[in-house]
Coordinates of N, CA, C and O in Angstrom, one line a residue:
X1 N 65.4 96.3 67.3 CA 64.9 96.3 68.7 C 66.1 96.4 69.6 O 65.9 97.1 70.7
X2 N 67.5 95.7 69.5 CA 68.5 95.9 70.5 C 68.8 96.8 69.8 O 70.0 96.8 70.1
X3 N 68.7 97.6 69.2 CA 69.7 98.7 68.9 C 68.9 99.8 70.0 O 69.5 100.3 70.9
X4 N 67.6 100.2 69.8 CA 67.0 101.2 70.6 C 67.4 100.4 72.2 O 67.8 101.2 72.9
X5 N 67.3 99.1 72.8 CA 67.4 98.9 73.8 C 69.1 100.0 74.4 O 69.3 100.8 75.3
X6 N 69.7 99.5 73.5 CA 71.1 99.8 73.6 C 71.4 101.1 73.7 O 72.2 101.6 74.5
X7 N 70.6 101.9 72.7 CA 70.6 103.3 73.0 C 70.0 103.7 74.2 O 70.6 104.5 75.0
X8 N 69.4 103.5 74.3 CA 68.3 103.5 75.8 C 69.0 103.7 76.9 O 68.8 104.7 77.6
X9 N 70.1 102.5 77.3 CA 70.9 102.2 78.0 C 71.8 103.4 78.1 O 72.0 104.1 79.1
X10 N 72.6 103.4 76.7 CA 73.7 104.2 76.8 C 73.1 105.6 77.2 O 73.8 106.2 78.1
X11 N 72.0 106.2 76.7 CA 71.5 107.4 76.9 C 71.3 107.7 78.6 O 72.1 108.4 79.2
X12 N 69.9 106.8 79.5 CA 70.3 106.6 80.6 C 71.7 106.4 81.6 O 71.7 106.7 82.8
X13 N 72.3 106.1 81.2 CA 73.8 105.6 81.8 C 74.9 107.6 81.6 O 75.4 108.2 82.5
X14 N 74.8 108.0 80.1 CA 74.8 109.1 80.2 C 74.5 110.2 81.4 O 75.3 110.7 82.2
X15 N 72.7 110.4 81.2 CA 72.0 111.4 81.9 C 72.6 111.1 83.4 O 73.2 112.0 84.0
X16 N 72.5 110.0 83.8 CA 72.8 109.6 85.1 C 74.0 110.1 85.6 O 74.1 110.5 86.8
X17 N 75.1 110.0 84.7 CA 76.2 110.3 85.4 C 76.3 111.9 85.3 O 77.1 112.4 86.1
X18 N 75.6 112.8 84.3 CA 75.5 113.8 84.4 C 75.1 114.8 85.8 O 75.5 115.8 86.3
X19 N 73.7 113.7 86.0 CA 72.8 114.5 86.6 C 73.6 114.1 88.3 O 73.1 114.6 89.3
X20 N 75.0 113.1 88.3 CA 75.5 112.7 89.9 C 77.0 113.8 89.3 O 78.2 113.3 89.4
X21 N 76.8 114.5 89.0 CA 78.2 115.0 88.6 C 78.5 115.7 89.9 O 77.9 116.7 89.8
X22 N 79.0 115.6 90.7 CA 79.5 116.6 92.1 C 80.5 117.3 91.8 O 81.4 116.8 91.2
X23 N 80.5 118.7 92.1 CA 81.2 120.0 91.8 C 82.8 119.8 93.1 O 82.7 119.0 94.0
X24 N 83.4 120.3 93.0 CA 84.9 120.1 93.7 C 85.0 121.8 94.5 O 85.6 122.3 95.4
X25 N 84.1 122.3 93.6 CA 84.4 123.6 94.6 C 84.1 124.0 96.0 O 83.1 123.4 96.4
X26 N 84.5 124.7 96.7 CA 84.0 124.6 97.8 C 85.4 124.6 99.2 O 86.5 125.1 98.9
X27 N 85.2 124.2 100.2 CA 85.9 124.5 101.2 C 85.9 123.1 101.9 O 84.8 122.6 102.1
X28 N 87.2 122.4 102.1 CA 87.5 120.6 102.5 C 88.5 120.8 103.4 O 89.5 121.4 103.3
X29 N 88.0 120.1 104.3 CA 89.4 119.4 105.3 C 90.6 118.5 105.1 O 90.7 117.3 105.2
X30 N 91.4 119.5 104.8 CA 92.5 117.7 104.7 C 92.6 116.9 105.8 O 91.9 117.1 106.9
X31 N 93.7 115.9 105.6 CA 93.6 114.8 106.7 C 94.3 115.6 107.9 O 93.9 115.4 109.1
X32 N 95.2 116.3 107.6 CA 96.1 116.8 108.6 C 95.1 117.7 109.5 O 95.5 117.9 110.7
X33 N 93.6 118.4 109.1 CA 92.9 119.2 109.7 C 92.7 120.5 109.2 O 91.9 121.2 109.8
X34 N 93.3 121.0 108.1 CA 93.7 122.3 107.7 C 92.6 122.6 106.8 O 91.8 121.7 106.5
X35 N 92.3 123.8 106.4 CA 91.5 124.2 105.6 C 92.0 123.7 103.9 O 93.2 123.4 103.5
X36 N 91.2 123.6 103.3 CA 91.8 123.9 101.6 C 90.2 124.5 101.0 O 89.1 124.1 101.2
X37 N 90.7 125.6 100.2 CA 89.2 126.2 99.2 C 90.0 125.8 98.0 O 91.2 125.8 97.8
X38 N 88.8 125.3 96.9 CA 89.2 124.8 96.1 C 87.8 125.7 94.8 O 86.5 125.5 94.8
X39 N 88.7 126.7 93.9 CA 87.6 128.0 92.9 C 88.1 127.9 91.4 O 89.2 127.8 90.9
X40 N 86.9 128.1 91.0 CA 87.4 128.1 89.5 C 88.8 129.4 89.6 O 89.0 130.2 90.5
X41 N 89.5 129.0 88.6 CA 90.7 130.2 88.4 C 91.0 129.7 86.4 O 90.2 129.2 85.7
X42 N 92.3 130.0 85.9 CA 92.3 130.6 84.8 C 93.1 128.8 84.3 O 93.2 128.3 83.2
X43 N 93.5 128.0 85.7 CA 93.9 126.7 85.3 C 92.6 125.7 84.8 O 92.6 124.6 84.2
X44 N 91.9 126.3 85.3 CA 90.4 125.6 85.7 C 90.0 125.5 87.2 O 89.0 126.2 87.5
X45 N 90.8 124.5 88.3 CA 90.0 125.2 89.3 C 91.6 124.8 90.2 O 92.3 123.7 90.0
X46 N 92.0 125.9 91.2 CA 92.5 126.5 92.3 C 92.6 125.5 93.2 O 91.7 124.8 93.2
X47 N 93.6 125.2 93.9 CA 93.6 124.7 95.3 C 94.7 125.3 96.3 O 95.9 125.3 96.3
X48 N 93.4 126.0 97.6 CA 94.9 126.9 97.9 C 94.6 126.5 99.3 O 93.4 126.2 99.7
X49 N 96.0 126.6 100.3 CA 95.4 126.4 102.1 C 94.8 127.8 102.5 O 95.2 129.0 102.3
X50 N 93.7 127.2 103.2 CA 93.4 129.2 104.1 C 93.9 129.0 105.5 O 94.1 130.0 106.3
X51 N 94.2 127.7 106.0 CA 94.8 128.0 107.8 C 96.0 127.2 107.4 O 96.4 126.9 106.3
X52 N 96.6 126.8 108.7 CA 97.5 125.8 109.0 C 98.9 126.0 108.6 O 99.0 127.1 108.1
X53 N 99.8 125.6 108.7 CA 101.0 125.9 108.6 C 101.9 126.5 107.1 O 103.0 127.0 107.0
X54 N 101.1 126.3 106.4 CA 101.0 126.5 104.5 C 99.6 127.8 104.1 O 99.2 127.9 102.9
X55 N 99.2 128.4 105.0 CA 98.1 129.0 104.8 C 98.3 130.1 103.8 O 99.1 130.9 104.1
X56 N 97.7 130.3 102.9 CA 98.2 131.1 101.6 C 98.3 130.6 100.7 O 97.8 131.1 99.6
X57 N 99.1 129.2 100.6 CA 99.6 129.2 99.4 C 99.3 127.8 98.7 O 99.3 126.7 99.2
X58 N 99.1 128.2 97.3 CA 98.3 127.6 96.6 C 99.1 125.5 95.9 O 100.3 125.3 95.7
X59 N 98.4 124.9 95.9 CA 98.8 123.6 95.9 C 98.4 122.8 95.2 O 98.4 121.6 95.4
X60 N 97.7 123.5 94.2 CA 97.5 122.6 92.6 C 96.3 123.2 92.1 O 95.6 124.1 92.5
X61 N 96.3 122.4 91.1 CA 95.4 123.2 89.9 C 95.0 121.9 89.0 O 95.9 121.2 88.5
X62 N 93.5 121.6 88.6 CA 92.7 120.8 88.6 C 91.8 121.5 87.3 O 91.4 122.7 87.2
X63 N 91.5 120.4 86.2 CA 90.7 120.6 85.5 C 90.0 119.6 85.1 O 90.7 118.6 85.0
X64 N 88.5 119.4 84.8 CA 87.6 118.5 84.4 C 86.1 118.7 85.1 O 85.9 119.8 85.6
X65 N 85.4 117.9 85.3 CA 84.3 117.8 85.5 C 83.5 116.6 85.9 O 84.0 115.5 85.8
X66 N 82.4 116.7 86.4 CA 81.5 115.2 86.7 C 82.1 114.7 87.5 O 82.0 113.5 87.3
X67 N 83.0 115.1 88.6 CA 83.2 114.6 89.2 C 85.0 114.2 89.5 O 85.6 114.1 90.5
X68 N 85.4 114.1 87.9 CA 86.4 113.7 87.9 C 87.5 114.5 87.5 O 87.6 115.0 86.4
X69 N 88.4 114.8 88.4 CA 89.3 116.3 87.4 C 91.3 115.6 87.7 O 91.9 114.7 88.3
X70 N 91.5 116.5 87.0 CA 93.6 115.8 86.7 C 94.3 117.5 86.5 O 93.9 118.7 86.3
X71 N 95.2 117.0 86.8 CA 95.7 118.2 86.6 C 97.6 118.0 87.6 O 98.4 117.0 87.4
X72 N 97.7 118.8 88.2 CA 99.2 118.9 89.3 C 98.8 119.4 90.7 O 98.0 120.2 90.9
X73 N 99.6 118.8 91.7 CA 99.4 119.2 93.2 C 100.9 118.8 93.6 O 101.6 117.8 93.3
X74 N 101.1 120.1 94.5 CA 102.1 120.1 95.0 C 102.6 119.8 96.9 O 102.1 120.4 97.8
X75 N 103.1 119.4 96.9 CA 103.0 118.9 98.6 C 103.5 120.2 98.9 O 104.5 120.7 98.3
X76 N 102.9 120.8 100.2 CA 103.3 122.4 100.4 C 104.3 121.9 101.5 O 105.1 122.8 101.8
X77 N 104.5 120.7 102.4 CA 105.8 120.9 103.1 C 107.5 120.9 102.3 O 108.5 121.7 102.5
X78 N 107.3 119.9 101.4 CA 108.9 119.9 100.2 C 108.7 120.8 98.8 O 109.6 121.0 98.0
X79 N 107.5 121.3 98.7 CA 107.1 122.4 97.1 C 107.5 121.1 96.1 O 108.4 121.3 95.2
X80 N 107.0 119.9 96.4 CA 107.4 119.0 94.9 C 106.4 118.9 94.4 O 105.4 118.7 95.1
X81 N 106.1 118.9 92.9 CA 104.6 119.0 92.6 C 105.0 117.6 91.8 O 106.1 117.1 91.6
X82 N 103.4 117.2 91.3 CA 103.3 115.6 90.8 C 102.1 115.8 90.3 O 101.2 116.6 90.7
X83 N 102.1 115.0 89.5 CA 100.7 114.5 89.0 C 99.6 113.9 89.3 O 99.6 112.7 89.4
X84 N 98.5 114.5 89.5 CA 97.2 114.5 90.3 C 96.1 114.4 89.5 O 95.8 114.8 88.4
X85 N 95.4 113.6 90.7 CA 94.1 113.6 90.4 C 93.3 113.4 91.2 O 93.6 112.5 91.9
X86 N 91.9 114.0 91.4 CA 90.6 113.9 92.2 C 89.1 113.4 91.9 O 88.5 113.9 91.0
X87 N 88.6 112.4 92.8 CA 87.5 112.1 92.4 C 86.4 112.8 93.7 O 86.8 112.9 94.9
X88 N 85.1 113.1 93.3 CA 84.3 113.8 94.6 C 83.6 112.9 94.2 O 83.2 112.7 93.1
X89 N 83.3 112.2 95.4 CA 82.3 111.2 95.9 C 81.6 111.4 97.2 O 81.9 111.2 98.4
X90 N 80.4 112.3 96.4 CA 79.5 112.5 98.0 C 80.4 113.8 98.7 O 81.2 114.3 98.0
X91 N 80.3 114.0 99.6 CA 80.9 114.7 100.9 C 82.6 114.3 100.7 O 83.3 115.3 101.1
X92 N 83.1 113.5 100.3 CA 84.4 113.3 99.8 C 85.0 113.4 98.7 O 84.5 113.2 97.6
X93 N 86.4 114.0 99.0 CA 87.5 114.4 97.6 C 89.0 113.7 97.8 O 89.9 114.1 98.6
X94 N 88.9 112.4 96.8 CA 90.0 112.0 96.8 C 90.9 112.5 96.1 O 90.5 112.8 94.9
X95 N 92.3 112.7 96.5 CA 92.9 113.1 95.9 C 94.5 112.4 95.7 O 95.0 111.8 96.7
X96 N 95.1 112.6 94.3 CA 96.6 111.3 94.5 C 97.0 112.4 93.7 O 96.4 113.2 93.0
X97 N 98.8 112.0 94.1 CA 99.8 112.4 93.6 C 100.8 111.5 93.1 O 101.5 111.1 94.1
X98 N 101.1 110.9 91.9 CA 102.0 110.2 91.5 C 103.3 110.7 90.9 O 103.5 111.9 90.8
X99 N 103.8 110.1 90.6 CA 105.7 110.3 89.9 C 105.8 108.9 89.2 O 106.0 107.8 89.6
X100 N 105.7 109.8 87.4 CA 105.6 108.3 86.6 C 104.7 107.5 86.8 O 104.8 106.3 86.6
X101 N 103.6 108.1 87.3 CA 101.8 107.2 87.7 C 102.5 105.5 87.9 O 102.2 104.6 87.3
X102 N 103.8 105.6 88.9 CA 103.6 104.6 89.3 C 103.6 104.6 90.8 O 102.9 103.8 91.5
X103 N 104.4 105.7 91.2 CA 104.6 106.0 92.6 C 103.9 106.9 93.2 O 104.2 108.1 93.2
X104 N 102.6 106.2 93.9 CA 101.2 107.6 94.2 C 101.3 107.4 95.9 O 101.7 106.6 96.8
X105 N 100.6 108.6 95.7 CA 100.2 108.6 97.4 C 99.1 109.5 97.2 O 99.0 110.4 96.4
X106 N 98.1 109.2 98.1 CA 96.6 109.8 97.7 C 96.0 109.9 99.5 O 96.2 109.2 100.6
X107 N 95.2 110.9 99.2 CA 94.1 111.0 100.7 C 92.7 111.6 100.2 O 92.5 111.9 99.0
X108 N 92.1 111.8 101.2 CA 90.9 111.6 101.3 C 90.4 112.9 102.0 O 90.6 113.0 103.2
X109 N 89.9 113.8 101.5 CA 90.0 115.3 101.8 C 87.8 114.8 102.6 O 87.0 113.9 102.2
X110 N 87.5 115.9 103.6 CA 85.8 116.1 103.7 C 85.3 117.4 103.5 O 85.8 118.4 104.0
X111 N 84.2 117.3 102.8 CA 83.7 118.5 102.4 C 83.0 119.8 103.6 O 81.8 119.6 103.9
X112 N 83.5 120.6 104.1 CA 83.3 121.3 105.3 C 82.0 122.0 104.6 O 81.4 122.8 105.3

């Protein structure tokens, strides 16, 4: 009997996070105001500016799903890239860049 409860659980807790999985694609404001489109590409998915002072040019590259993806992003004022990662929660895309995942710096992108 706990074994089917347990499955139950695990199964539900599964579907659920499936069925909240938010997609990252799409077009977000960073903090600074600037555009970013963010498309599947051959890394998995794309992150490039379309306005603002960096417009063109592309600033990491992200793979995963449900929400959660990792990958590299590069700060387009110094071209330093680091180790990233993004969670979409709702209308929001956080996103961090670490060096040796000890030294992060992360923001908070909104879904235009």
């Amino acid at each position: 009997m706990i074994r089917k409860i347990l499955l139950v659980g695990v199964l539900a807790m599964w579907t659920g996070s499936a069925i909240a999985a938010e997609p990252i694609e799409g077009d977000w404001k960073t903090m600074k105001g600037d555009t970013a489109h963010i498309a599947p590409c051959a890394e998995g998915f794309c992150i490039k500016l379309i306005n603002g002072p960096y417009a063109g040019k592309e600033i990491g590259h992200l793979k995963g799903n449900g929400g959660l993806y990792n990958g590299q992003i590069t700060d387009p004022k110094d071209d330093k890239t680091y180790d990233g990662s993004a969670a979409v929660t709702g209308n929001n895309l956080k996103l961090q860049g670490c060096v040796l995942k000890v030294f992060c710096k992360s923001q908070v992108w909104t879904r235009l």
